[in-house]
Amino acid sequence: ASATQANAFHGEAWGAEAAVTLQPVAWWLLRGSLSFVEIALRRTDPAASRASGEGAESLSPAQQAGLRSSCKLGAGGEGDVWFRRVGELPGTTSRVPDYSALDARVSWQARAGVLLSLSGQNLLEPLHQEFRFFATRWEIPRSVTGELTLRL
């Protein structure tokens, strides 16, 4: 027996993305971004499952925005904060709600070859879902980690 795989959809995608970087003072850097995307698929084969096309259309959020702030804290210290807002993935069987997330990191170069850092991920809520494919869900839990780096 033989099997044939065919593309049963025709589609278009369009969008825009903007990013800006500002450095208000020598020790502080700000980066912002905003993006929009629209994906439209049409069945070219009436026998094709409509759900597979809708699933492909919902694999990317229609809008995303982010703001990242990085600064030097003096005496070997640095800090980073990243806030992002991600639109929902509206799939008919695999909807993922929109979410906001905040990550942060502080570090200190204690001396040459010794770096201490503390990082937090997903600090706004205990966890959020980022992706779903049928029954499999990818969720990102809140986490806080410490790190000691020694360079010899």
mmCIF file of N, CA, C and O in Angstrom, residues 34-124:
data_model
loop_
_atom_site.group_PDB
_atom_site.id
_atom_site.type_symbol
_atom_site.label_atom_id
_atom_site.label_comp_id
_atom_site.label_asym_id
_atom_site.label_seq_id
_atom_site.Cartn_x
_atom_site.Cartn_y
_atom_site.Cartn_z
ATOM 1 N N LEU A 34 7.398 45.330 19.909
ATOM 2 C CA LEU A 34 5.976 45.132 19.708
ATOM 3 C C LEU A 34 5.808 44.424 18.371
ATOM 4 O O LEU A 34 6.452 44.802 17.394
ATOM 5 N N SER A 35 4.988 43.379 18.334
ATOM 6 C CA SER A 35 4.782 42.673 17.067
ATOM 7 C C SER A 35 3.333 42.252 16.918
ATOM 8 O O SER A 35 2.633 42.004 17.897
ATOM 9 N N PHE A 36 2.909 42.214 15.657
ATOM 10 C CA PHE A 36 1.570 41.771 15.275
ATOM 11 C C PHE A 36 1.722 40.813 14.102
ATOM 12 O O PHE A 36 2.524 41.044 13.210
ATOM 13 N N VAL A 37 0.926 39.752 14.082
ATOM 14 C CA VAL A 37 0.924 38.836 12.944
ATOM 15 C C VAL A 37 -0.499 38.319 12.745
ATOM 16 O O VAL A 37 -1.241 38.111 13.709
ATOM 17 N N GLU A 38 -0.861 38.151 11.505
ATOM 18 C CA GLU A 38 -2.166 37.588 11.148
ATOM 19 C C GLU A 38 -1.904 36.480 10.140
ATOM 20 O O GLU A 38 -1.166 36.673 9.175
ATOM 21 N N ILE A 39 -2.491 35.331 10.374
ATOM 22 C CA ILE A 39 -2.319 34.187 9.484
ATOM 23 C C ILE A 39 -3.710 33.731 9.044
ATOM 24 O O ILE A 39 -4.597 33.550 9.876
ATOM 25 N N ALA A 40 -3.895 33.574 7.748
ATOM 26 C CA ALA A 40 -5.184 33.141 7.202
ATOM 27 C C ALA A 40 -4.950 31.957 6.266
ATOM 28 O O ALA A 40 -4.205 32.065 5.296
ATOM 29 N N LEU A 41 -5.575 30.829 6.568
ATOM 30 C CA LEU A 41 -5.458 29.625 5.743
ATOM 31 C C LEU A 41 -6.821 29.255 5.173
ATOM 32 O O LEU A 41 -7.836 29.377 5.855
ATOM 33 N N ARG A 42 -6.811 28.799 3.928
ATOM 34 C CA ARG A 42 -8.032 28.328 3.277
ATOM 35 C C ARG A 42 -7.793 26.921 2.769
ATOM 36 O O ARG A 42 -6.729 26.602 2.229
ATOM 37 N N ARG A 43 -8.810 26.090 2.922
ATOM 38 C CA ARG A 43 -8.715 24.717 2.412
ATOM 39 C C ARG A 43 -8.755 24.724 0.892
ATOM 40 O O ARG A 43 -9.612 25.361 0.289
ATOM 41 N N THR A 44 -7.830 24.028 0.271
ATOM 42 C CA THR A 44 -7.878 23.850 -1.180
ATOM 43 C C THR A 44 -8.470 22.493 -1.525
ATOM 44 O O THR A 44 -8.840 22.250 -2.660
ATOM 45 N N ASP A 45 -8.564 21.626 -0.519
ATOM 46 C CA ASP A 45 -9.165 20.304 -0.690
ATOM 47 C C ASP A 45 -10.334 20.205 0.283
ATOM 48 O O ASP A 45 -10.140 20.186 1.494
ATOM 49 N N PRO A 46 -11.573 20.153 -0.206
ATOM 50 C CA PRO A 46 -12.735 20.106 0.686
ATOM 51 C C PRO A 46 -12.722 18.914 1.640
ATOM 52 O O PRO A 46 -13.351 18.948 2.686
ATOM 53 N N ALA A 47 -11.990 17.863 1.306
ATOM 54 C CA ALA A 47 -11.935 16.684 2.159
ATOM 55 C C ALA A 47 -10.968 16.869 3.332
ATOM 56 O O ALA A 47 -10.962 16.083 4.271
ATOM 57 N N ALA A 48 -10.151 17.905 3.290
ATOM 58 C CA ALA A 48 -9.169 18.131 4.355
ATOM 59 C C ALA A 48 -9.874 18.574 5.632
ATOM 60 O O ALA A 48 -10.897 19.248 5.598
ATOM 61 N N SER A 49 -9.292 18.213 6.751
ATOM 62 C CA SER A 49 -9.839 18.587 8.047
ATOM 63 C C SER A 49 -9.653 20.081 8.278
ATOM 64 O O SER A 49 -8.545 20.594 8.207
ATOM 65 N N ARG A 50 -10.735 20.766 8.556
ATOM 66 C CA ARG A 50 -10.664 22.198 8.835
ATOM 67 C C ARG A 50 -9.864 22.459 10.109
ATOM 68 O O ARG A 50 -9.156 23.444 10.229
ATOM 69 N N ALA A 51 -9.939 21.534 11.059
ATOM 70 C CA ALA A 51 -9.251 21.714 12.344
ATOM 71 C C ALA A 51 -7.741 21.800 12.167
ATOM 72 O O ALA A 51 -7.075 22.534 12.887
ATOM 73 N N SER A 52 -7.165 21.086 11.209
ATOM 74 C CA SER A 52 -5.714 21.150 11.042
ATOM 75 C C SER A 52 -5.293 22.534 10.562
ATOM 76 O O SER A 52 -4.245 23.036 10.949
ATOM 77 N N GLY A 53 -6.084 23.176 9.730
ATOM 78 C CA GLY A 53 -5.774 24.538 9.302
ATOM 79 C C GLY A 53 -5.915 25.530 10.426
ATOM 80 O O GLY A 53 -5.069 26.399 10.634
ATOM 81 N N GLU A 54 -6.998 25.414 11.207
ATOM 82 C CA GLU A 54 -7.183 26.306 12.341
ATOM 83 C C GLU A 54 -6.077 26.109 13.359
ATOM 84 O O GLU A 54 -5.628 27.055 13.988
ATOM 85 N N GLY A 55 -5.626 24.868 13.521
ATOM 86 C CA GLY A 55 -4.534 24.611 14.454
ATOM 87 C C GLY A 55 -3.264 25.321 14.030
ATOM 88 O O GLY A 55 -2.562 25.918 14.839
ATOM 89 N N ALA A 56 -2.957 25.292 12.742
ATOM 90 C CA ALA A 56 -1.751 25.955 12.244
ATOM 91 C C ALA A 56 -1.863 27.474 12.386
ATOM 92 O O ALA A 56 -0.880 28.151 12.685
ATOM 93 N N GLU A 57 -3.052 28.025 12.187
ATOM 94 C CA GLU A 57 -3.240 29.471 12.317
ATOM 95 C C GLU A 57 -3.007 29.942 13.746
ATOM 96 O O GLU A 57 -2.641 31.091 13.975
ATOM 97 N N SER A 58 -3.229 29.087 14.713
ATOM 98 C CA SER A 58 -3.150 29.517 16.111
ATOM 99 C C SER A 58 -1.828 29.141 16.787
ATOM 100 O O SER A 58 -1.725 29.190 17.997
ATOM 101 N N LEU A 59 -0.803 28.799 16.020
ATOM 102 C CA LEU A 59 0.480 28.446 16.621
ATOM 103 C C LEU A 59 1.319 29.665 17.001
ATOM 104 O O LEU A 59 2.307 29.541 17.705
ATOM 105 N N SER A 60 0.931 30.846 16.531
ATOM 106 C CA SER A 60 1.635 32.079 16.881
ATOM 107 C C SER A 60 0.632 33.072 17.445
ATOM 108 O O SER A 60 -0.453 33.229 16.893
ATOM 109 N N PRO A 61 0.986 33.773 18.529
ATOM 110 C CA PRO A 61 0.065 34.780 19.054
ATOM 111 C C PRO A 61 -0.040 35.952 18.087
ATOM 112 O O PRO A 61 0.928 36.310 17.413
ATOM 113 N N ALA A 62 -1.216 36.562 18.016
ATOM 114 C CA ALA A 62 -1.434 37.686 17.110
ATOM 115 C C ALA A 62 -0.655 38.921 17.542
ATOM 116 O O ALA A 62 -0.282 39.747 16.718
ATOM 117 N N GLN A 63 -0.382 39.070 18.842
ATOM 118 C CA GLN A 63 0.397 40.208 19.304
ATOM 119 C C GLN A 63 1.286 39.835 20.482
ATOM 120 O O GLN A 63 0.934 38.968 21.281
ATOM 121 N N GLN A 64 2.440 40.484 20.526
ATOM 122 C CA GLN A 64 3.394 40.319 21.617
ATOM 123 C C GLN A 64 4.048 41.675 21.876
ATOM 124 O O GLN A 64 4.260 42.454 20.949
ATOM 125 N N ALA A 65 4.386 41.935 23.122
ATOM 126 C CA ALA A 65 5.086 43.166 23.477
ATOM 127 C C ALA A 65 6.064 42.851 24.598
ATOM 128 O O ALA A 65 5.820 41.956 25.414
ATOM 129 N N GLY A 66 7.165 43.551 24.623
ATOM 130 C CA GLY A 66 8.146 43.320 25.674
ATOM 131 C C GLY A 66 8.936 44.568 25.998
ATOM 132 O O GLY A 66 9.105 45.458 25.153
ATOM 133 N N LEU A 67 9.417 44.647 27.232
ATOM 134 C CA LEU A 67 10.284 45.730 27.673
ATOM 135 C C LEU A 67 11.370 45.122 28.551
ATOM 136 O O LEU A 67 11.064 44.378 29.489
ATOM 137 N N ARG A 68 12.609 45.414 28.197
ATOM 138 C CA ARG A 68 13.753 44.896 28.958
ATOM 139 C C ARG A 68 14.586 46.082 29.431
ATOM 140 O O ARG A 68 14.862 46.996 28.673
ATOM 141 N N SER A 69 14.957 46.036 30.698
ATOM 142 C CA SER A 69 15.790 47.072 31.292
ATOM 143 C C SER A 69 17.047 46.414 31.847
ATOM 144 O O SER A 69 16.958 45.441 32.602
ATOM 145 N N SER A 70 18.205 46.923 31.452
ATOM 146 C CA SER A 70 19.484 46.407 31.950
ATOM 147 C C SER A 70 20.271 47.579 32.513
ATOM 148 O O SER A 70 20.325 48.647 31.900
ATOM 149 N N CYS A 71 20.887 47.368 33.666
ATOM 150 C CA CYS A 71 21.668 48.460 34.243
ATOM 151 C C CYS A 71 22.885 47.934 34.984
ATOM 152 O O CYS A 71 22.901 46.788 35.460
ATOM 153 N N LYS A 72 23.884 48.788 35.057
ATOM 154 C CA LYS A 72 25.067 48.513 35.866
ATOM 155 C C LYS A 72 24.809 49.137 37.228
ATOM 156 O O LYS A 72 24.414 50.300 37.316
ATOM 157 N N LEU A 73 25.004 48.348 38.274
ATOM 158 C CA LEU A 73 24.665 48.801 39.616
ATOM 159 C C LEU A 73 25.871 49.325 40.388
ATOM 160 O O LEU A 73 25.775 49.622 41.558
ATOM 161 N N GLY A 74 27.014 49.419 39.750
ATOM 162 C CA GLY A 74 28.215 49.908 40.415
ATOM 163 C C GLY A 74 28.914 48.808 41.181
ATOM 164 O O GLY A 74 28.310 47.800 41.558
ATOM 165 N N ALA A 75 30.185 48.959 41.401
ATOM 166 C CA ALA A 75 31.006 48.008 42.156
ATOM 167 C C ALA A 75 30.823 46.569 41.667
ATOM 168 O O ALA A 75 30.712 45.637 42.454
ATOM 169 N N GLY A 76 30.725 46.371 40.346
ATOM 170 C CA GLY A 76 30.636 45.026 39.781
ATOM 171 C C GLY A 76 29.243 44.440 39.713
ATOM 172 O O GLY A 76 29.076 43.274 39.369
ATOM 173 N N GLY A 77 28.229 45.228 40.023
ATOM 174 C CA GLY A 77 26.857 44.723 40.003
ATOM 175 C C GLY A 77 26.134 45.032 38.697
ATOM 176 O O GLY A 77 26.419 46.024 38.026
ATOM 177 N N GLU A 78 25.213 44.161 38.333
ATOM 178 C CA GLU A 78 24.357 44.367 37.157
ATOM 179 C C GLU A 78 22.955 43.879 37.482
ATOM 180 O O GLU A 78 22.783 42.982 38.305
ATOM 181 N N GLY A 79 21.968 44.451 36.817
ATOM 182 C CA GLY A 79 20.584 44.025 36.996
ATOM 183 C C GLY A 79 19.849 44.020 35.668
ATOM 184 O O GLY A 79 20.125 44.846 34.787
ATOM 185 N N ASP A 80 18.956 43.071 35.499
ATOM 186 C CA ASP A 80 18.130 42.961 34.295
ATOM 187 C C ASP A 80 16.703 42.639 34.714
ATOM 188 O O ASP A 80 16.492 41.791 35.590
ATOM 189 N N VAL A 81 15.749 43.288 34.077
ATOM 190 C CA VAL A 81 14.331 42.991 34.276
ATOM 191 C C VAL A 81 13.707 42.907 32.891
ATOM 192 O O VAL A 81 13.966 43.753 32.036
ATOM 193 N N TRP A 82 12.878 41.876 32.677
ATOM 194 C CA TRP A 82 12.227 41.692 31.376
ATOM 195 C C TRP A 82 10.743 41.425 31.607
ATOM 196 O O TRP A 82 10.374 40.426 32.227
ATOM 197 N N PHE A 83 9.905 42.342 31.120
ATOM 198 C CA PHE A 83 8.452 42.169 31.170
ATOM 199 C C PHE A 83 7.963 41.907 29.757
ATOM 200 O O PHE A 83 8.402 42.548 28.808
ATOM 201 N N ARG A 84 7.056 40.940 29.611
ATOM 202 C CA ARG A 84 6.479 40.682 28.298
ATOM 203 C C ARG A 84 5.002 40.327 28.432
ATOM 204 O O ARG A 84 4.580 39.751 29.429
ATOM 205 N N ARG A 85 4.276 40.699 27.401
ATOM 206 C CA ARG A 85 2.849 40.406 27.295
ATOM 207 C C ARG A 85 2.667 39.639 25.990
ATOM 208 O O ARG A 85 3.089 40.081 24.924
ATOM 209 N N VAL A 86 2.028 38.466 26.076
ATOM 210 C CA VAL A 86 1.863 37.588 24.918
ATOM 211 C C VAL A 86 0.378 37.304 24.744
ATOM 212 O O VAL A 86 -0.307 36.926 25.699
ATOM 213 N N GLY A 87 -0.118 37.507 23.525
ATOM 214 C CA GLY A 87 -1.530 37.263 23.231
ATOM 215 C C GLY A 87 -1.875 35.788 23.239
ATOM 216 O O GLY A 87 -1.004 34.919 23.184
ATOM 217 N N GLU A 88 -3.160 35.515 23.292
ATOM 218 C CA GLU A 88 -3.622 34.128 23.356
ATOM 219 C C GLU A 88 -3.360 33.378 22.055
ATOM 220 O O GLU A 88 -3.188 33.978 20.996
ATOM 221 N N LEU A 89 -3.302 32.061 22.186
ATOM 222 C CA LEU A 89 -3.297 31.156 21.041
ATOM 223 C C LEU A 89 -4.701 30.573 21.000
ATOM 224 O O LEU A 89 -5.054 29.727 21.814
ATOM 225 N N PRO A 90 -5.542 31.015 20.061
ATOM 226 C CA PRO A 90 -6.977 30.744 20.140
ATOM 227 C C PRO A 90 -7.449 29.432 19.529
ATOM 228 O O PRO A 90 -8.606 29.312 19.184
ATOM 229 N N GLY A 91 -6.610 28.444 19.397
ATOM 230 C CA GLY A 91 -7.010 27.189 18.749
ATOM 231 C C GLY A 91 -8.333 26.650 19.253
ATOM 232 O O GLY A 91 -8.680 26.805 20.420
ATOM 233 N N THR A 92 -9.070 26.009 18.375
ATOM 234 C CA THR A 92 -10.394 25.510 18.736
ATOM 235 C C THR A 92 -10.322 24.410 19.792
ATOM 236 O O THR A 92 -11.175 24.322 20.659
ATOM 237 N N THR A 93 -9.312 23.569 19.732
ATOM 238 C CA THR A 93 -9.193 22.485 20.713
ATOM 239 C C THR A 93 -7.999 22.675 21.631
ATOM 240 O O THR A 93 -7.818 21.910 22.565
ATOM 241 N N SER A 94 -7.169 23.661 21.374
ATOM 242 C CA SER A 94 -5.940 23.797 22.152
ATOM 243 C C SER A 94 -5.669 25.246 22.547
ATOM 244 O O SER A 94 -4.572 25.729 22.452
ATOM 245 N N ARG A 95 -6.699 25.962 22.977
ATOM 246 C CA ARG A 95 -6.560 27.373 23.343
ATOM 247 C C ARG A 95 -5.549 27.545 24.483
ATOM 248 O O ARG A 95 -5.552 26.806 25.462
ATOM 249 N N VAL A 96 -4.678 28.543 24.319
ATOM 250 C CA VAL A 96 -3.740 28.930 25.364
ATOM 251 C C VAL A 96 -4.047 30.387 25.687
ATOM 252 O O VAL A 96 -4.004 31.244 24.806
ATOM 253 N N PRO A 97 -4.389 30.701 26.942
ATOM 254 C CA PRO A 97 -4.756 32.077 27.275
ATOM 255 C C PRO A 97 -3.568 33.038 27.169
ATOM 256 O O PRO A 97 -2.407 32.627 27.268
ATOM 257 N N ASP A 98 -3.877 34.330 26.993
ATOM 258 C CA ASP A 98 -2.820 35.333 26.990
ATOM 259 C C ASP A 98 -2.187 35.392 28.377
ATOM 260 O O ASP A 98 -2.777 34.947 29.362
ATOM 261 N N TYR A 99 -0.981 35.917 28.450
ATOM 262 C CA TYR A 99 -0.312 36.000 29.744
ATOM 263 C C TYR A 99 0.698 37.140 29.743
ATOM 264 O O TYR A 99 1.129 37.623 28.702
ATOM 265 N N SER A 100 1.052 37.546 30.949
ATOM 266 C CA SER A 100 2.142 38.486 31.179
ATOM 267 C C SER A 100 3.185 37.756 32.000
ATOM 268 O O SER A 100 2.844 36.908 32.832
ATOM 269 N N ALA A 101 4.440 38.069 31.764
ATOM 270 C CA ALA A 101 5.518 37.406 32.494
ATOM 271 C C ALA A 101 6.587 38.431 32.858
ATOM 272 O O ALA A 101 6.791 39.413 32.150
ATOM 273 N N LEU A 102 7.245 38.191 33.970
ATOM 274 C CA LEU A 102 8.316 39.052 34.439
ATOM 275 C C LEU A 102 9.475 38.183 34.882
ATOM 276 O O LEU A 102 9.294 37.278 35.711
ATOM 277 N N ASP A 103 10.643 38.439 34.335
ATOM 278 C CA ASP A 103 11.869 37.758 34.733
ATOM 279 C C ASP A 103 12.830 38.827 35.250
ATOM 280 O O ASP A 103 12.811 39.975 34.777
ATOM 281 N N ALA A 104 13.681 38.466 36.200
ATOM 282 C CA ALA A 104 14.637 39.425 36.752
ATOM 283 C C ALA A 104 15.930 38.708 37.123
ATOM 284 O O ALA A 104 15.928 37.501 37.414
ATOM 285 N N ARG A 105 17.019 39.471 37.094
ATOM 286 C CA ARG A 105 18.329 38.903 37.451
ATOM 287 C C ARG A 105 19.190 40.010 38.037
ATOM 288 O O ARG A 105 19.215 41.138 37.522
ATOM 289 N N VAL A 106 19.895 39.710 39.106
ATOM 290 C CA VAL A 106 20.927 40.595 39.649
ATOM 291 C C VAL A 106 22.209 39.780 39.761
ATOM 292 O O VAL A 106 22.171 38.581 40.065
ATOM 293 N N SER A 107 23.313 40.424 39.487
ATOM 294 C CA SER A 107 24.599 39.728 39.595
ATOM 295 C C SER A 107 25.641 40.669 40.178
ATOM 296 O O SER A 107 25.505 41.896 40.119
ATOM 297 N N TRP A 108 26.685 40.057 40.719
ATOM 298 C CA TRP A 108 27.770 40.813 41.312
ATOM 299 C C TRP A 108 29.077 40.110 41.012
ATOM 300 O O TRP A 108 29.238 38.919 41.321
ATOM 301 N N GLN A 109 29.982 40.838 40.392
ATOM 302 C CA GLN A 109 31.328 40.337 40.123
ATOM 303 C C GLN A 109 32.130 40.601 41.390
ATOM 304 O O GLN A 109 32.643 41.696 41.605
ATOM 305 N N ALA A 110 32.202 39.592 42.282
ATOM 306 C CA ALA A 110 32.820 39.768 43.589
ATOM 307 C C ALA A 110 34.302 40.102 43.462
ATOM 308 O O ALA A 110 34.823 40.936 44.204
ATOM 309 N N ARG A 111 34.965 39.450 42.529
ATOM 310 C CA ARG A 111 36.364 39.733 42.191
ATOM 311 C C ARG A 111 36.661 39.025 40.885
ATOM 312 O O ARG A 111 35.802 38.315 40.357
ATOM 313 N N ALA A 112 37.817 39.183 40.354
ATOM 314 C CA ALA A 112 38.163 38.562 39.071
ATOM 315 C C ALA A 112 37.921 37.057 39.140
ATOM 316 O O ALA A 112 38.422 36.377 40.041
ATOM 317 N N GLY A 113 37.090 36.547 38.234
ATOM 318 C CA GLY A 113 36.825 35.117 38.179
ATOM 319 C C GLY A 113 35.720 34.623 39.097
ATOM 320 O O GLY A 113 35.440 33.427 39.133
ATOM 321 N N VAL A 114 35.085 35.498 39.864
ATOM 322 C CA VAL A 114 34.023 35.087 40.791
ATOM 323 C C VAL A 114 32.763 35.928 40.524
ATOM 324 O O VAL A 114 32.770 37.139 40.726
ATOM 325 N N LEU A 115 31.695 35.262 40.066
ATOM 326 C CA LEU A 115 30.433 35.937 39.766
ATOM 327 C C LEU A 115 29.310 35.276 40.551
ATOM 328 O O LEU A 115 29.136 34.052 40.505
ATOM 329 N N LEU A 116 28.548 36.074 41.279
ATOM 330 C CA LEU A 116 27.370 35.601 42.007
ATOM 331 C C LEU A 116 26.141 36.181 41.324
ATOM 332 O O LEU A 116 26.130 37.363 40.957
ATOM 333 N N SER A 117 25.089 35.363 41.161
ATOM 334 C CA SER A 117 23.862 35.898 40.556
ATOM 335 C C SER A 117 22.632 35.238 41.159
ATOM 336 O O SER A 117 22.688 34.103 41.649
ATOM 337 N N LEU A 118 21.543 35.963 41.107
ATOM 338 C CA LEU A 118 20.246 35.493 41.567
ATOM 339 C C LEU A 118 19.250 35.838 40.467
ATOM 340 O O LEU A 118 19.186 36.986 40.016
ATOM 341 N N SER A 119 18.493 34.837 40.007
ATOM 342 C CA SER A 119 17.550 35.027 38.900
ATOM 343 C C SER A 119 16.175 34.526 39.292
ATOM 344 O O SER A 119 16.044 33.531 40.008
ATOM 345 N N GLY A 120 15.162 35.209 38.782
ATOM 346 C CA GLY A 120 13.784 34.772 38.967
ATOM 347 C C GLY A 120 13.082 34.743 37.619
ATOM 348 O O GLY A 120 13.255 35.647 36.802
ATOM 349 N N GLN A 121 12.315 33.687 37.379
ATOM 350 C CA GLN A 121 11.580 33.550 36.117
ATOM 351 C C GLN A 121 10.102 33.388 36.432
ATOM 352 O O GLN A 121 9.731 32.707 37.388
ATOM 353 N N ASN A 122 9.255 34.016 35.618
ATOM 354 C CA ASN A 122 7.803 33.940 35.771
ATOM 355 C C ASN A 122 7.377 34.410 37.164
ATOM 356 O O ASN A 122 6.648 33.730 37.878
ATOM 357 N N LEU A 123 7.808 35.598 37.521
ATOM 358 C CA LEU A 123 7.600 36.095 38.882
ATOM 359 C C LEU A 123 6.187 36.599 39.166
ATOM 360 O O LEU A 123 5.840 36.816 40.324
ATOM 361 N N LEU A 124 5.344 36.760 38.154
ATOM 362 C CA LEU A 124 4.006 37.309 38.372
ATOM 363 C C LEU A 124 2.964 36.281 38.782
ATOM 364 O O LEU A 124 1.942 36.640 39.353
#
